[in-house]
Amino acid sequence: MAKLIAVFNIKGGVGKTTTTVNLAYLAASYGYKTLIWDMDPQGAASFYFRVKDKVKGGLNGLLKSKKEVYQRIKGTDYRNLEILPADQSYRLMDQELRNARRKSARDVRNILKPLKDEYDVILVDCPPNLSESVAGLISGADFLLVPAIPTILSLRTVEQLFKFMNTSLKTRPETRIFFSQVEKRRAMHQEIIEKFILKNSDFAFHTLIPISSELEKMGVSLEPFPKTSPSHHITQLYQMLWEEIESELALTRPSILGFSS
């Protein structure tokens, strides 16, 4: 049974898609049969994997049946890693779900439900908004990973997210925050991180992903960073982040395969 990991923040530009792509690649390289659902209609995760952000029949196609969902999954260039692409119809997801004829089709979680026996890990790159569909997806996830930049405004959105989860979700997943785009030379970043982790040690990861022009090159290479730079210290940090997730979810690696080719 797959572990469903939602990667989400209300605020955009915090490294959500970069994180999803790199963690999915690492999970697959460690032997986990991995699926990404690019739920964000902007389609950045699909772009990184050179997959067209188009789903046959749009969202309605995904709501028809288990068979229809399977037929819309695309392979990638990497072993153990597949993707359910983005589609512009996802922009109207809340409306389409409410209007679905079958009651079961009105719950976004049921899109992935038939796939959970086929994968070890499913990562969802959620759009940066608290829509009904995103809230439903989060409430059905096994784990919520929240990337945040160490700034006051970024942490304010994290507080808003937690307030929403505590007041509006009947079920809440295990949740962890980690800091991305960290500038270690900035005293303010260090101060914010130290205070936050000290105050919120129960739901804060310790791995810090630095801001880096090297990560920005993913948009040129269209490959996960650990694939192009397996020995880079940032790759090692993503490995550490994945290991923290493995520990929280009690995942056991199927095998150590090294990096996929």
PDB file of C-alpha atoms in Angstrom:
ATOM      1  CA  MET A   1       0.000   0.000   0.000  1.00  0.00           C
ATOM      2  CA  ALA A   2       1.514   3.295  -1.115  1.00  0.00           C
ATOM      3  CA  LYS A   3       2.309   6.094   1.286  1.00  0.00           C
ATOM      4  CA  LEU A   4       0.693   9.282   0.003  1.00  0.00           C
ATOM      5  CA  ILE A   5       2.890  12.348   0.501  1.00  0.00           C
ATOM      6  CA  ALA A   6       1.437  15.784  -0.256  1.00  0.00           C
ATOM      7  CA  VAL A   7       3.925  18.602  -0.838  1.00  0.00           C
ATOM      8  CA  PHE A   8       2.180  21.901  -0.195  1.00  0.00           C
ATOM      9  CA  ASN A   9       2.392  25.483   0.923  1.00  0.00           C
ATOM     10  CA  ILE A  10      -0.152  28.255   0.511  1.00  0.00           C
ATOM     11  CA  LYS A  11       2.690  30.484  -0.672  1.00  0.00           C
ATOM     12  CA  GLY A  12       4.217  29.871  -4.092  1.00  0.00           C
ATOM     13  CA  GLY A  13       7.909  30.137  -4.905  1.00  0.00           C
ATOM     14  CA  VAL A  14       9.116  28.195  -1.871  1.00  0.00           C
ATOM     15  CA  GLY A  15      10.647  25.238  -3.719  1.00  0.00           C
ATOM     16  CA  LYS A  16       7.597  22.982  -3.678  1.00  0.00           C
ATOM     17  CA  THR A  17       7.962  21.534  -7.169  1.00  0.00           C
ATOM     18  CA  THR A  18      11.755  21.289  -7.011  1.00  0.00           C
ATOM     19  CA  THR A  19      11.390  19.350  -3.783  1.00  0.00           C
ATOM     20  CA  THR A  20       8.722  17.022  -5.187  1.00  0.00           C
ATOM     21  CA  VAL A  21      10.747  16.227  -8.310  1.00  0.00           C
ATOM     22  CA  ASN A  22      14.012  15.587  -6.483  1.00  0.00           C
ATOM     23  CA  LEU A  23      12.465  13.496  -3.713  1.00  0.00           C
ATOM     24  CA  ALA A  24      10.490  11.426  -6.220  1.00  0.00           C
ATOM     25  CA  TYR A  25      13.661  10.718  -8.172  1.00  0.00           C
ATOM     26  CA  LEU A  26      15.511   9.694  -5.010  1.00  0.00           C
ATOM     27  CA  ALA A  27      12.648   7.465  -3.859  1.00  0.00           C
ATOM     28  CA  ALA A  28      12.634   5.716  -7.232  1.00  0.00           C
ATOM     29  CA  SER A  29      16.405   5.350  -7.233  1.00  0.00           C
ATOM     30  CA  TYR A  30      16.210   3.639  -3.834  1.00  0.00           C
ATOM     31  CA  GLY A  31      13.871   1.028  -5.262  1.00  0.00           C
ATOM     32  CA  TYR A  32      10.462   2.426  -4.320  1.00  0.00           C
ATOM     33  CA  LYS A  33       7.917   2.201  -7.125  1.00  0.00           C
ATOM     34  CA  THR A  34       7.035   5.877  -7.250  1.00  0.00           C
ATOM     35  CA  LEU A  35       4.273   7.995  -8.771  1.00  0.00           C
ATOM     36  CA  ILE A  36       4.092  11.774  -8.976  1.00  0.00           C
ATOM     37  CA  TRP A  37       0.733  13.422  -9.431  1.00  0.00           C
ATOM     38  CA  ASP A  38       1.286  16.903 -10.821  1.00  0.00           C
ATOM     39  CA  MET A  39      -1.882  18.381  -9.359  1.00  0.00           C
ATOM     40  CA  ASP A  40      -0.746  21.947 -10.077  1.00  0.00           C
ATOM     41  CA  PRO A  41      -2.244  23.109 -13.411  1.00  0.00           C
ATOM     42  CA  GLN A  42       0.902  25.171 -14.028  1.00  0.00           C
ATOM     43  CA  GLY A  43       2.533  21.828 -14.835  1.00  0.00           C
ATOM     44  CA  ALA A  44       6.060  22.520 -13.593  1.00  0.00           C
ATOM     45  CA  ALA A  45       6.687  18.962 -12.375  1.00  0.00           C
ATOM     46  CA  SER A  46       5.484  17.577 -15.706  1.00  0.00           C
ATOM     47  CA  PHE A  47       7.814  20.026 -17.470  1.00  0.00           C
ATOM     48  CA  TYR A  48      10.830  18.845 -15.458  1.00  0.00           C
ATOM     49  CA  PHE A  49      10.149  15.274 -16.573  1.00  0.00           C
ATOM     50  CA  ARG A  50       9.598  16.308 -20.205  1.00  0.00           C
ATOM     51  CA  VAL A  51       5.994  15.163 -20.069  1.00  0.00           C
ATOM     52  CA  LYS A  52       3.279  17.203 -21.761  1.00  0.00           C
ATOM     53  CA  ASP A  53       0.935  18.829 -19.246  1.00  0.00           C
ATOM     54  CA  LYS A  54      -2.120  17.312 -20.837  1.00  0.00           C
ATOM     55  CA  VAL A  55      -4.425  14.533 -19.654  1.00  0.00           C
ATOM     56  CA  LYS A  56      -6.716  12.886 -22.200  1.00  0.00           C
ATOM     57  CA  GLY A  57     -10.261  13.875 -21.354  1.00  0.00           C
ATOM     58  CA  GLY A  58      -8.990  16.293 -18.702  1.00  0.00           C
ATOM     59  CA  LEU A  59     -10.091  15.888 -15.107  1.00  0.00           C
ATOM     60  CA  ASN A  60     -13.316  14.214 -16.221  1.00  0.00           C
ATOM     61  CA  GLY A  61     -11.225  11.406 -17.658  1.00  0.00           C
ATOM     62  CA  LEU A  62      -9.697  10.767 -14.245  1.00  0.00           C
ATOM     63  CA  LEU A  63     -13.112  10.660 -12.607  1.00  0.00           C
ATOM     64  CA  LYS A  64     -14.541   7.934 -14.832  1.00  0.00           C
ATOM     65  CA  SER A  65     -12.897   4.745 -13.567  1.00  0.00           C
ATOM     66  CA  LYS A  66      -9.758   3.065 -12.272  1.00  0.00           C
ATOM     67  CA  LYS A  67      -8.935   1.963 -15.809  1.00  0.00           C
ATOM     68  CA  GLU A  68      -9.152   5.527 -17.086  1.00  0.00           C
ATOM     69  CA  VAL A  69      -6.694   6.749 -14.432  1.00  0.00           C
ATOM     70  CA  TYR A  70      -4.193   4.004 -15.297  1.00  0.00           C
ATOM     71  CA  GLN A  71      -4.344   4.917 -18.976  1.00  0.00           C
ATOM     72  CA  ARG A  72      -3.359   8.495 -18.226  1.00  0.00           C
ATOM     73  CA  ILE A  73      -0.194   7.699 -16.285  1.00  0.00           C
ATOM     74  CA  LYS A  74       3.004   8.402 -18.207  1.00  0.00           C
ATOM     75  CA  GLY A  75       6.444   6.874 -17.887  1.00  0.00           C
ATOM     76  CA  THR A  76       9.568   8.943 -17.293  1.00  0.00           C
ATOM     77  CA  ASP A  77      13.198   8.431 -18.270  1.00  0.00           C
ATOM     78  CA  TYR A  78      13.856   6.898 -14.850  1.00  0.00           C
ATOM     79  CA  ARG A  79      13.288   3.420 -13.524  1.00  0.00           C
ATOM     80  CA  ASN A  80      10.496   3.022 -10.946  1.00  0.00           C
ATOM     81  CA  LEU A  81       9.189   6.542 -11.589  1.00  0.00           C
ATOM     82  CA  GLU A  82       5.928   7.446 -13.338  1.00  0.00           C
ATOM     83  CA  ILE A  83       3.821  10.585 -13.485  1.00  0.00           C
ATOM     84  CA  LEU A  84       0.167  11.522 -13.693  1.00  0.00           C
ATOM     85  CA  PRO A  85       0.552  14.804 -15.596  1.00  0.00           C
ATOM     86  CA  ALA A  86      -0.914  18.213 -14.971  1.00  0.00           C
ATOM     87  CA  ASP A  87      -3.820  19.505 -17.035  1.00  0.00           C
ATOM     88  CA  GLN A  88      -5.433  22.914 -17.439  1.00  0.00           C
ATOM     89  CA  SER A  89      -8.777  21.404 -16.415  1.00  0.00           C
ATOM     90  CA  TYR A  90      -7.415  21.089 -12.865  1.00  0.00           C
ATOM     91  CA  ARG A  91      -8.061  24.834 -12.509  1.00  0.00           C
ATOM     92  CA  LEU A  92     -11.760  23.969 -12.292  1.00  0.00           C
ATOM     93  CA  MET A  93     -11.240  20.931 -10.091  1.00  0.00           C
ATOM     94  CA  ASP A  94     -13.493  22.042  -7.245  1.00  0.00           C
ATOM     95  CA  GLN A  95     -16.367  22.742  -9.630  1.00  0.00           C
ATOM     96  CA  GLU A  96     -15.887  19.502 -11.578  1.00  0.00           C
ATOM     97  CA  LEU A  97     -15.796  17.420  -8.397  1.00  0.00           C
ATOM     98  CA  ARG A  98     -18.992  19.004  -7.081  1.00  0.00           C
ATOM     99  CA  ASN A  99     -20.743  18.363 -10.402  1.00  0.00           C
ATOM    100  CA  ALA A 100     -19.614  14.745 -10.771  1.00  0.00           C
ATOM    101  CA  ARG A 101     -22.497  12.315 -11.249  1.00  0.00           C
ATOM    102  CA  ARG A 102     -21.104   9.525  -9.104  1.00  0.00           C
ATOM    103  CA  LYS A 103     -20.820  10.377  -5.415  1.00  0.00           C
ATOM    104  CA  SER A 104     -17.461   8.609  -5.180  1.00  0.00           C
ATOM    105  CA  ALA A 105     -16.132  10.840  -7.971  1.00  0.00           C
ATOM    106  CA  ARG A 106     -16.721  13.941  -5.856  1.00  0.00           C
ATOM    107  CA  ASP A 107     -13.812  13.114  -3.564  1.00  0.00           C
ATOM    108  CA  VAL A 108     -10.386  13.943  -5.011  1.00  0.00           C
ATOM    109  CA  ARG A 109      -8.842  11.208  -2.876  1.00  0.00           C
ATOM    110  CA  ASN A 110     -10.657   8.587  -4.927  1.00  0.00           C
ATOM    111  CA  ILE A 111      -8.594   9.483  -7.991  1.00  0.00           C
ATOM    112  CA  LEU A 112      -5.515   8.030  -6.319  1.00  0.00           C
ATOM    113  CA  LYS A 113      -7.222   5.361  -4.220  1.00  0.00           C
ATOM    114  CA  PRO A 114      -7.072   2.608  -6.892  1.00  0.00           C
ATOM    115  CA  LEU A 115      -3.371   3.334  -7.439  1.00  0.00           C
ATOM    116  CA  LYS A 116      -2.243   2.835  -3.865  1.00  0.00           C
ATOM    117  CA  ASP A 117      -1.806  -0.913  -4.310  1.00  0.00           C
ATOM    118  CA  GLU A 118       0.377  -0.365  -7.386  1.00  0.00           C
ATOM    119  CA  TYR A 119       3.017   1.923  -5.874  1.00  0.00           C
ATOM    120  CA  ASP A 120       5.161   2.230  -2.782  1.00  0.00           C
ATOM    121  CA  VAL A 121       5.195   6.028  -2.726  1.00  0.00           C
ATOM    122  CA  ILE A 122       2.888   8.623  -4.284  1.00  0.00           C
ATOM    123  CA  LEU A 123       4.018  12.252  -4.143  1.00  0.00           C
ATOM    124  CA  VAL A 124       1.562  15.011  -5.016  1.00  0.00           C
ATOM    125  CA  ASP A 125       2.759  18.424  -6.150  1.00  0.00           C
ATOM    126  CA  CYS A 126      -0.198  20.457  -4.895  1.00  0.00           C
ATOM    127  CA  PRO A 127      -1.120  23.891  -6.286  1.00  0.00           C
ATOM    128  CA  PRO A 128      -0.428  26.799  -3.892  1.00  0.00           C
ATOM    129  CA  ASN A 129      -4.005  27.459  -2.806  1.00  0.00           C
ATOM    130  CA  LEU A 130      -6.349  26.142  -0.141  1.00  0.00           C
ATOM    131  CA  SER A 131      -9.123  24.970  -2.431  1.00  0.00           C
ATOM    132  CA  GLU A 132     -11.624  22.274  -1.488  1.00  0.00           C
ATOM    133  CA  SER A 133      -9.789  19.739  -3.628  1.00  0.00           C
ATOM    134  CA  VAL A 134      -6.406  20.499  -2.066  1.00  0.00           C
ATOM    135  CA  ALA A 135      -7.926  20.322   1.416  1.00  0.00           C
ATOM    136  CA  GLY A 136      -9.464  16.955   0.539  1.00  0.00           C
ATOM    137  CA  LEU A 137      -6.179  15.648  -0.809  1.00  0.00           C
ATOM    138  CA  ILE A 138      -4.289  16.781   2.290  1.00  0.00           C
ATOM    139  CA  SER A 139      -6.827  15.228   4.662  1.00  0.00           C
ATOM    140  CA  GLY A 140      -6.367  11.888   2.897  1.00  0.00           C
ATOM    141  CA  ALA A 141      -2.572  12.005   2.794  1.00  0.00           C
ATOM    142  CA  ASP A 142      -0.322   9.929   5.019  1.00  0.00           C
ATOM    143  CA  PHE A 143       2.168  12.757   5.240  1.00  0.00           C
ATOM    144  CA  LEU A 144       2.245  16.491   4.518  1.00  0.00           C
ATOM    145  CA  LEU A 145       5.590  18.075   3.671  1.00  0.00           C
ATOM    146  CA  VAL A 146       5.658  21.872   3.855  1.00  0.00           C
ATOM    147  CA  PRO A 147       8.637  23.727   2.362  1.00  0.00           C
ATOM    148  CA  ALA A 148       9.096  27.214   3.790  1.00  0.00           C
ATOM    149  CA  ILE A 149      11.551  30.054   3.283  1.00  0.00           C
ATOM    150  CA  PRO A 150      13.006  31.407   6.566  1.00  0.00           C
ATOM    151  CA  THR A 151      11.237  34.769   6.434  1.00  0.00           C
ATOM    152  CA  ILE A 152       8.517  36.254   8.607  1.00  0.00           C
ATOM    153  CA  LEU A 153       5.991  36.361   5.755  1.00  0.00           C
ATOM    154  CA  SER A 154       6.665  32.760   4.752  1.00  0.00           C
ATOM    155  CA  LEU A 155       6.160  31.537   8.309  1.00  0.00           C
ATOM    156  CA  ARG A 156       2.966  33.565   8.498  1.00  0.00           C
ATOM    157  CA  THR A 157       1.522  31.426   5.691  1.00  0.00           C
ATOM    158  CA  VAL A 158       2.606  28.307   7.586  1.00  0.00           C
ATOM    159  CA  GLU A 159       0.662  29.549  10.606  1.00  0.00           C
ATOM    160  CA  GLN A 160      -2.358  30.162   8.375  1.00  0.00           C
ATOM    161  CA  LEU A 161      -2.077  26.623   7.018  1.00  0.00           C
ATOM    162  CA  PHE A 162      -1.939  25.092  10.483  1.00  0.00           C
ATOM    163  CA  LYS A 163      -4.880  27.187  11.654  1.00  0.00           C
ATOM    164  CA  PHE A 164      -6.888  25.988   8.665  1.00  0.00           C
ATOM    165  CA  MET A 165      -5.961  22.352   9.266  1.00  0.00           C
ATOM    166  CA  ASN A 166      -6.866  22.551  12.953  1.00  0.00           C
ATOM    167  CA  THR A 167     -10.240  24.161  12.332  1.00  0.00           C
ATOM    168  CA  SER A 168     -11.377  22.769   8.984  1.00  0.00           C
ATOM    169  CA  LEU A 169     -10.002  19.256   8.461  1.00  0.00           C
ATOM    170  CA  LYS A 170     -11.625  16.274  10.126  1.00  0.00           C
ATOM    171  CA  THR A 171      -8.471  14.219   9.671  1.00  0.00           C
ATOM    172  CA  ARG A 172      -4.984  15.698   9.593  1.00  0.00           C
ATOM    173  CA  PRO A 173      -1.898  13.957   8.260  1.00  0.00           C
ATOM    174  CA  GLU A 174       1.447  13.764   9.973  1.00  0.00           C
ATOM    175  CA  THR A 175       3.038  17.084   9.027  1.00  0.00           C
ATOM    176  CA  ARG A 176       6.616  18.320   8.854  1.00  0.00           C
ATOM    177  CA  ILE A 177       8.067  21.657   7.787  1.00  0.00           C
ATOM    178  CA  PHE A 178      11.536  22.119   6.360  1.00  0.00           C
ATOM    179  CA  PHE A 179      13.355  25.250   5.261  1.00  0.00           C
ATOM    180  CA  SER A 180      14.365  25.823   1.655  1.00  0.00           C
ATOM    181  CA  GLN A 181      16.187  28.635  -0.142  1.00  0.00           C
ATOM    182  CA  VAL A 182      18.250  29.171   2.989  1.00  0.00           C
ATOM    183  CA  GLU A 183      21.028  31.765   2.911  1.00  0.00           C
ATOM    184  CA  LYS A 184      23.344  30.705   5.710  1.00  0.00           C
ATOM    185  CA  ARG A 185      25.252  33.987   5.615  1.00  0.00           C
ATOM    186  CA  ARG A 186      22.101  35.927   6.447  1.00  0.00           C
ATOM    187  CA  ALA A 187      21.851  36.301  10.198  1.00  0.00           C
ATOM    188  CA  MET A 188      18.087  36.788   9.955  1.00  0.00           C
ATOM    189  CA  HIS A 189      17.655  33.403   8.258  1.00  0.00           C
ATOM    190  CA  GLN A 190      19.697  31.679  10.943  1.00  0.00           C
ATOM    191  CA  GLU A 191      17.810  33.401  13.741  1.00  0.00           C
ATOM    192  CA  ILE A 192      14.396  32.531  12.306  1.00  0.00           C
ATOM    193  CA  ILE A 193      15.359  28.893  11.732  1.00  0.00           C
ATOM    194  CA  GLU A 194      16.817  28.420  15.208  1.00  0.00           C
ATOM    195  CA  LYS A 195      13.813  29.982  16.938  1.00  0.00           C
ATOM    196  CA  PHE A 196      11.331  28.052  14.844  1.00  0.00           C
ATOM    197  CA  ILE A 197      12.962  24.658  15.355  1.00  0.00           C
ATOM    198  CA  LEU A 198      13.393  25.299  19.074  1.00  0.00           C
ATOM    199  CA  LYS A 199       9.722  26.212  19.441  1.00  0.00           C
ATOM    200  CA  ASN A 200       8.353  23.607  17.022  1.00  0.00           C
ATOM    201  CA  SER A 201      10.739  20.674  17.283  1.00  0.00           C
ATOM    202  CA  ASP A 202       7.897  18.141  17.041  1.00  0.00           C
ATOM    203  CA  PHE A 203       7.021  19.055  13.473  1.00  0.00           C
ATOM    204  CA  ALA A 204      10.192  20.616  12.043  1.00  0.00           C
ATOM    205  CA  PHE A 205      12.778  18.735  10.017  1.00  0.00           C
ATOM    206  CA  HIS A 206      16.411  19.660  10.535  1.00  0.00           C
ATOM    207  CA  THR A 207      17.582  19.364   6.928  1.00  0.00           C
ATOM    208  CA  LEU A 208      18.070  22.792   5.329  1.00  0.00           C
ATOM    209  CA  ILE A 209      18.102  23.232   1.549  1.00  0.00           C
ATOM    210  CA  PRO A 210      20.182  26.284   0.560  1.00  0.00           C
ATOM    211  CA  ILE A 211      19.384  28.784  -2.144  1.00  0.00           C
ATOM    212  CA  SER A 212      21.472  27.854  -5.159  1.00  0.00           C
ATOM    213  CA  SER A 213      21.864  28.855  -8.781  1.00  0.00           C
ATOM    214  CA  GLU A 214      22.708  25.196  -9.439  1.00  0.00           C
ATOM    215  CA  LEU A 215      19.152  24.160  -8.560  1.00  0.00           C
ATOM    216  CA  GLU A 216      17.800  26.745 -10.975  1.00  0.00           C
ATOM    217  CA  LYS A 217      19.588  24.897 -13.790  1.00  0.00           C
ATOM    218  CA  MET A 218      17.015  22.107 -13.462  1.00  0.00           C
ATOM    219  CA  GLY A 219      14.852  24.247 -15.715  1.00  0.00           C
ATOM    220  CA  VAL A 220      17.522  23.984 -18.414  1.00  0.00           C
ATOM    221  CA  SER A 221      18.583  20.354 -18.017  1.00  0.00           C
ATOM    222  CA  LEU A 222      15.001  19.152 -17.406  1.00  0.00           C
ATOM    223  CA  GLU A 223      16.359  16.488 -15.095  1.00  0.00           C
ATOM    224  CA  PRO A 224      16.233  15.978 -11.322  1.00  0.00           C
ATOM    225  CA  PHE A 225      19.193  17.579  -9.577  1.00  0.00           C
ATOM    226  CA  PRO A 226      20.445  14.299  -8.015  1.00  0.00           C
ATOM    227  CA  LYS A 227      20.621  12.832 -11.524  1.00  0.00           C
ATOM    228  CA  THR A 228      22.835  15.559 -12.976  1.00  0.00           C
ATOM    229  CA  SER A 229      24.845  16.183  -9.791  1.00  0.00           C
ATOM    230  CA  PRO A 230      24.922  12.950  -7.746  1.00  0.00           C
ATOM    231  CA  SER A 231      27.949  14.012  -5.666  1.00  0.00           C
ATOM    232  CA  HIS A 232      26.880  17.606  -5.014  1.00  0.00           C
ATOM    233  CA  HIS A 233      26.319  18.605  -1.393  1.00  0.00           C
ATOM    234  CA  ILE A 234      22.771  19.708  -2.245  1.00  0.00           C
ATOM    235  CA  THR A 235      22.026  16.185  -3.466  1.00  0.00           C
ATOM    236  CA  GLN A 236      23.290  14.914  -0.122  1.00  0.00           C
ATOM    237  CA  LEU A 237      20.905  17.298   1.627  1.00  0.00           C
ATOM    238  CA  TYR A 238      17.949  16.024  -0.397  1.00  0.00           C
ATOM    239  CA  GLN A 239      19.022  12.502   0.529  1.00  0.00           C
ATOM    240  CA  MET A 240      18.979  13.527   4.189  1.00  0.00           C
ATOM    241  CA  LEU A 241      15.532  15.073   3.752  1.00  0.00           C
ATOM    242  CA  TRP A 242      14.227  11.864   2.194  1.00  0.00           C
ATOM    243  CA  GLU A 243      15.754   9.850   5.043  1.00  0.00           C
ATOM    244  CA  GLU A 244      13.852  12.016   7.543  1.00  0.00           C
ATOM    245  CA  ILE A 245      10.634  11.249   5.653  1.00  0.00           C
ATOM    246  CA  GLU A 246      11.474   7.531   5.539  1.00  0.00           C
ATOM    247  CA  SER A 247      11.944   7.553   9.289  1.00  0.00           C
ATOM    248  CA  GLU A 248       8.623   9.309   9.955  1.00  0.00           C
ATOM    249  CA  LEU A 249       6.714   6.915   7.689  1.00  0.00           C
ATOM    250  CA  ALA A 250       8.654   3.820   8.789  1.00  0.00           C
ATOM    251  CA  LEU A 251       9.478   3.031   5.170  1.00  0.00           C
ATOM    252  CA  THR A 252      11.837   0.175   4.369  1.00  0.00           C
ATOM    253  CA  ARG A 253      13.781   0.457   1.153  1.00  0.00           C
ATOM    254  CA  PRO A 254      13.039  -2.379  -1.279  1.00  0.00           C
ATOM    255  CA  SER A 255      16.687  -2.335  -2.323  1.00  0.00           C
ATOM    256  CA  ILE A 256      19.616  -0.003  -2.749  1.00  0.00           C
ATOM    257  CA  LEU A 257      19.886   0.414  -6.492  1.00  0.00           C
ATOM    258  CA  GLY A 258      21.954   3.566  -6.743  1.00  0.00           C
ATOM    259  CA  PHE A 259      20.827   6.356  -8.999  1.00  0.00           C
ATOM    260  CA  SER A 260      18.552   5.452 -11.884  1.00  0.00           C
ATOM    261  CA  SER A 261      19.773   5.933 -15.387  1.00  0.00           C
TER     262      SER A 261
END
